[in-house]
Amino acid sequence: MRKLVIGAALASTAIATPALARDDQWYVGVDGGVMLVEDLKFDISNGADQGQADLDTGYDFGGVVGYDFGPIRLEAEGSYRDADMNTLVAGTSGWADGAGISPRSTQFPAAGSANALSFMVNALADFGPDDGLQGFVGAGLGVARVKVTSTINVNGPDAIDDSDSGLAWQVLAGVRAPLTDHWDVGLKYRYFNAPNVDLVDGLGRSVSTDFKSHSILGSLIYNFGGPVAP
């Protein structure tokens, strides 16, 4: 009887032990969701002319590979984001003239898109229990290739069709919760910034802009760890 009672107590302790599948383990994940791109403000020929593009709501998706050190996580991330262009403010850029449109300094329908492919290294701080709802905040640094295509008045000549690669950074915040010992689900906010994107427009002039976006992403994460032994 005594052995039976001790065995039952140990079994109940093992059942009550939380599943700590995250700490000191590798993990992989995917995320995806909607993205809002801030208006692209074009600085043409070092400020001689100006232009601006407005974009529709787009999409953002990617994947991560990381290691959980406990309170801190480090991860490598690859992601891609894209949004269609709907209007272009030609300003005094000369794009309206190139499309045979008058007057200038007017907003016109436009076709095209802006997208960014990025590879980042993120550092994230976790807070909250491993066996329940947990929050995190962090930042990332890396490189991005930004491509902008824009055709004024839909069927007109290209205003811009070029790409540039350079430094990018982001800030992240979100929550996650375990589904099983190995699977987590999460919700993440990402602010992404690729500054100083240098392009060449359809008239052969230098164009500079910044790509800034805000994304709300759902995440699915697989942890390679398992429950701690009793």
Short mmCIF file of C-alpha atoms in Angstrom, two decimals:
data_model
loop_
_atom_site.label_atom_id
_atom_site.label_comp_id
_atom_site.label_asym_id
_atom_site.label_seq_id
_atom_site.Cartn_x
_atom_site.Cartn_y
_atom_site.Cartn_z
CA MET A 1 0.00 0.00 0.00
CA ARG A 2 2.82 2.36 0.91
CA LYS A 3 4.51 1.80 -2.48
CA LEU A 4 1.20 2.32 -4.23
CA VAL A 5 0.64 5.67 -2.47
CA ILE A 6 4.21 6.83 -3.30
CA GLY A 7 3.78 5.78 -6.94
CA ALA A 8 0.48 7.62 -7.22
CA ALA A 9 2.05 10.75 -5.72
CA LEU A 10 4.94 10.65 -8.19
CA ALA A 11 2.56 10.11 -11.09
CA SER A 12 0.42 13.08 -10.05
CA THR A 13 3.56 15.22 -9.76
CA ALA A 14 4.63 14.25 -13.27
CA ILE A 15 1.18 15.09 -14.66
CA ALA A 16 1.21 18.47 -12.90
CA THR A 17 4.69 19.36 -14.18
CA PRO A 18 4.34 22.10 -16.85
CA ALA A 19 5.55 21.38 -20.37
CA LEU A 20 8.67 23.52 -20.78
CA ALA A 21 9.25 22.82 -24.44
CA ARG A 22 10.83 26.19 -25.21
CA ASP A 23 13.83 26.97 -22.98
CA ASP A 24 17.27 25.94 -24.26
CA GLN A 25 15.83 24.53 -27.46
CA TRP A 26 15.81 25.22 -31.19
CA TYR A 27 12.57 26.18 -32.91
CA VAL A 28 11.25 26.93 -36.40
CA GLY A 29 8.19 28.93 -37.36
CA VAL A 30 6.16 30.49 -40.14
CA ASP A 31 4.04 33.62 -40.05
CA GLY A 32 1.81 35.57 -42.41
CA GLY A 33 -0.79 38.30 -42.46
CA VAL A 34 -1.77 41.74 -43.68
CA MET A 35 0.51 44.73 -44.18
CA LEU A 36 0.03 48.48 -44.53
CA VAL A 37 2.80 50.39 -46.36
CA GLU A 38 3.27 54.06 -45.57
CA ASP A 39 3.09 56.37 -48.59
CA LEU A 40 6.29 56.29 -50.65
CA LYS A 41 7.67 59.82 -50.83
CA PHE A 42 10.03 60.22 -53.78
CA ASP A 43 12.96 62.62 -53.60
CA ILE A 44 13.90 63.07 -57.26
CA SER A 45 17.28 64.42 -58.39
CA ASN A 46 18.34 65.47 -54.87
CA GLY A 47 15.19 67.43 -54.11
CA ALA A 48 14.74 69.14 -57.47
CA ASP A 49 11.39 67.35 -57.94
CA GLN A 50 9.00 65.43 -55.72
CA GLY A 51 6.45 62.66 -56.08
CA GLN A 52 4.42 60.32 -53.91
CA ALA A 53 2.72 56.96 -54.22
CA ASP A 54 -0.21 55.54 -52.27
CA LEU A 55 -0.48 51.75 -51.91
CA ASP A 56 -3.26 49.31 -51.10
CA THR A 57 -3.21 46.98 -48.11
CA GLY A 58 -0.80 44.16 -48.93
CA TYR A 59 0.51 40.92 -47.48
CA ASP A 60 3.56 39.88 -45.45
CA PHE A 61 4.83 36.34 -44.83
CA GLY A 62 8.05 34.63 -43.80
CA GLY A 63 9.81 32.05 -41.67
CA VAL A 64 12.24 31.91 -38.74
CA VAL A 65 14.83 29.57 -37.26
CA GLY A 66 15.82 30.39 -33.69
CA TYR A 67 17.18 29.30 -30.35
CA ASP A 68 15.48 29.97 -27.01
CA PHE A 69 18.00 30.83 -24.29
CA GLY A 70 15.23 31.31 -21.69
CA PRO A 71 14.42 35.00 -21.21
CA ILE A 72 16.11 35.87 -24.54
CA ARG A 73 15.71 34.37 -28.01
CA LEU A 74 17.85 34.85 -31.12
CA GLU A 75 16.48 34.00 -34.55
CA ALA A 76 17.26 34.28 -38.24
CA GLU A 77 14.32 35.45 -40.34
CA GLY A 78 13.50 35.60 -44.01
CA SER A 79 10.36 37.45 -45.11
CA TYR A 80 8.65 38.97 -48.14
CA ARG A 81 6.05 41.73 -48.30
CA ASP A 82 4.17 43.23 -51.26
CA ALA A 83 1.47 45.84 -51.87
CA ASP A 84 -0.17 47.12 -55.07
CA MET A 85 0.00 50.79 -56.02
CA ASN A 86 -3.28 52.61 -56.62
CA THR A 87 -2.44 56.30 -57.04
CA LEU A 88 0.59 58.40 -57.91
CA VAL A 89 1.09 62.09 -57.19
CA ALA A 90 3.20 63.29 -60.08
CA GLY A 91 3.99 66.70 -58.60
CA THR A 92 6.58 68.48 -60.73
CA SER A 93 8.35 65.20 -61.50
CA GLY A 94 7.62 65.23 -65.23
CA TRP A 95 5.96 61.79 -65.08
CA ALA A 96 2.61 63.29 -66.06
CA ASP A 97 4.18 64.88 -69.15
CA GLY A 98 5.74 61.55 -70.06
CA ALA A 99 2.28 59.98 -69.93
CA GLY A 100 0.80 62.80 -72.03
CA ILE A 101 -1.29 64.06 -69.10
CA SER A 102 -2.00 67.68 -68.18
CA PRO A 103 -2.18 69.48 -65.82
CA ARG A 104 0.63 68.41 -63.55
CA SER A 105 0.72 68.42 -59.72
CA THR A 106 -2.31 66.11 -59.71
CA GLN A 107 -3.04 62.66 -58.35
CA PHE A 108 -3.46 60.02 -61.03
CA PRO A 109 -4.48 56.37 -61.12
CA ALA A 110 -1.42 54.13 -61.25
CA ALA A 111 -0.48 50.50 -61.71
CA GLY A 112 2.46 48.75 -60.12
CA SER A 113 3.62 47.61 -56.71
CA ALA A 114 6.24 47.93 -54.00
CA ASN A 115 7.78 44.89 -52.37
CA ALA A 116 10.67 44.02 -50.07
CA LEU A 117 12.55 40.76 -49.56
CA SER A 118 14.50 40.82 -46.27
CA PHE A 119 16.87 38.66 -44.25
CA MET A 120 17.11 39.69 -40.60
CA VAL A 121 18.62 38.65 -37.28
CA ASN A 122 16.19 39.25 -34.40
CA ALA A 123 16.76 39.49 -30.64
CA LEU A 124 13.60 38.96 -28.57
CA ALA A 125 12.87 39.21 -24.85
CA ASP A 126 10.14 36.94 -23.43
CA PHE A 127 7.99 37.56 -20.38
CA GLY A 128 5.32 35.33 -18.87
CA PRO A 129 5.04 31.59 -18.15
CA ASP A 130 6.27 28.98 -20.63
CA ASP A 131 3.17 26.87 -20.06
CA GLY A 132 0.70 29.71 -20.72
CA LEU A 133 0.21 32.99 -22.54
CA GLN A 134 3.60 34.65 -23.06
CA GLY A 135 4.49 38.06 -24.47
CA PHE A 136 7.63 39.20 -26.27
CA VAL A 137 9.27 42.35 -27.64
CA GLY A 138 12.38 42.71 -29.74
CA ALA A 139 14.19 44.19 -32.71
CA GLY A 140 15.97 43.00 -35.81
CA LEU A 141 18.71 44.15 -38.17
CA GLY A 142 19.59 42.90 -41.63
CA VAL A 143 19.38 43.57 -45.36
CA ALA A 144 16.48 44.06 -47.75
CA ARG A 145 15.95 44.24 -51.49
CA VAL A 146 13.20 46.77 -52.27
CA LYS A 147 11.60 46.89 -55.73
CA VAL A 148 9.22 49.63 -56.91
CA THR A 149 7.27 49.54 -60.18
CA SER A 150 4.87 52.33 -61.12
CA THR A 151 3.06 53.14 -64.34
CA ILE A 152 1.18 56.42 -64.31
CA ASN A 153 -2.38 56.45 -65.65
CA VAL A 154 -2.31 52.62 -65.76
CA ASN A 155 -1.36 52.30 -69.44
CA GLY A 156 1.24 55.06 -69.58
CA PRO A 157 5.03 54.71 -69.58
CA ASP A 158 6.92 53.53 -66.52
CA ALA A 159 7.49 56.23 -63.94
CA ILE A 160 9.74 53.86 -61.95
CA ASP A 161 10.82 50.27 -62.48
CA ASP A 162 13.91 49.60 -60.37
CA SER A 163 15.21 47.96 -57.19
CA ASP A 164 17.86 48.55 -54.55
CA SER A 165 19.41 46.55 -51.71
CA GLY A 166 20.61 47.92 -48.39
CA LEU A 167 20.32 47.98 -44.63
CA ALA A 168 16.96 47.35 -42.97
CA TRP A 169 15.70 47.19 -39.38
CA GLN A 170 12.50 46.29 -37.58
CA VAL A 171 10.78 46.18 -34.20
CA LEU A 172 8.54 43.32 -33.08
CA ALA A 173 5.98 42.67 -30.36
CA GLY A 174 3.47 39.91 -29.80
CA VAL A 175 2.07 37.05 -27.77
CA ARG A 176 2.25 33.27 -28.06
CA ALA A 177 0.70 30.30 -26.31
CA PRO A 178 1.35 26.52 -26.38
CA LEU A 179 -1.00 24.14 -28.15
CA THR A 180 1.03 21.05 -27.22
CA ASP A 181 4.49 20.28 -25.83
CA HIS A 182 5.93 21.15 -29.25
CA TRP A 183 3.52 23.52 -31.03
CA ASP A 184 2.83 27.18 -30.27
CA VAL A 185 0.54 29.71 -31.92
CA GLY A 186 1.12 33.44 -31.80
CA LEU A 187 0.12 36.91 -32.92
CA LYS A 188 2.85 39.38 -33.92
CA TYR A 189 3.13 43.06 -34.86
CA ARG A 190 6.07 44.09 -37.05
CA TYR A 191 7.25 47.57 -37.99
CA PHE A 192 9.70 47.27 -40.87
CA ASN A 193 11.94 50.05 -42.23
CA ALA A 194 14.25 49.93 -45.25
CA PRO A 195 15.66 53.49 -45.49
CA ASN A 196 17.55 55.19 -48.31
CA VAL A 197 16.24 53.13 -51.21
CA ASP A 198 18.00 54.57 -54.27
CA LEU A 199 16.28 54.04 -57.62
CA VAL A 200 16.34 55.36 -61.19
CA ASP A 201 13.07 56.55 -62.74
CA GLY A 202 11.83 56.22 -66.32
CA LEU A 203 13.47 59.52 -67.24
CA GLY A 204 16.89 58.36 -66.04
CA ARG A 205 16.94 60.46 -62.86
CA SER A 206 17.93 59.39 -59.36
CA VAL A 207 15.02 58.74 -56.98
CA SER A 208 15.32 58.17 -53.23
CA THR A 209 12.62 56.87 -50.90
CA ASP A 210 12.05 54.84 -47.72
CA PHE A 211 10.02 51.64 -47.46
CA LYS A 212 8.11 51.56 -44.14
CA SER A 213 5.43 49.01 -43.31
CA HIS A 214 3.20 47.84 -40.46
CA SER A 215 2.14 44.17 -40.34
CA ILE A 216 -0.16 42.03 -38.19
CA LEU A 217 0.89 38.38 -38.47
CA GLY A 218 -0.34 35.04 -37.23
CA SER A 219 2.42 32.57 -36.28
CA LEU A 220 2.82 28.82 -35.99
CA ILE A 221 5.97 27.62 -34.17
CA TYR A 222 7.44 24.16 -33.67
CA ASN A 223 9.75 23.66 -30.66
CA PHE A 224 12.23 20.80 -30.81
CA GLY A 225 12.27 20.39 -27.02
CA GLY A 226 9.82 18.47 -24.87
CA PRO A 227 8.41 18.34 -21.35
CA VAL A 228 10.93 18.39 -18.52
CA ALA A 229 11.36 14.97 -16.92
CA PRO A 230 9.81 14.71 -13.41
#
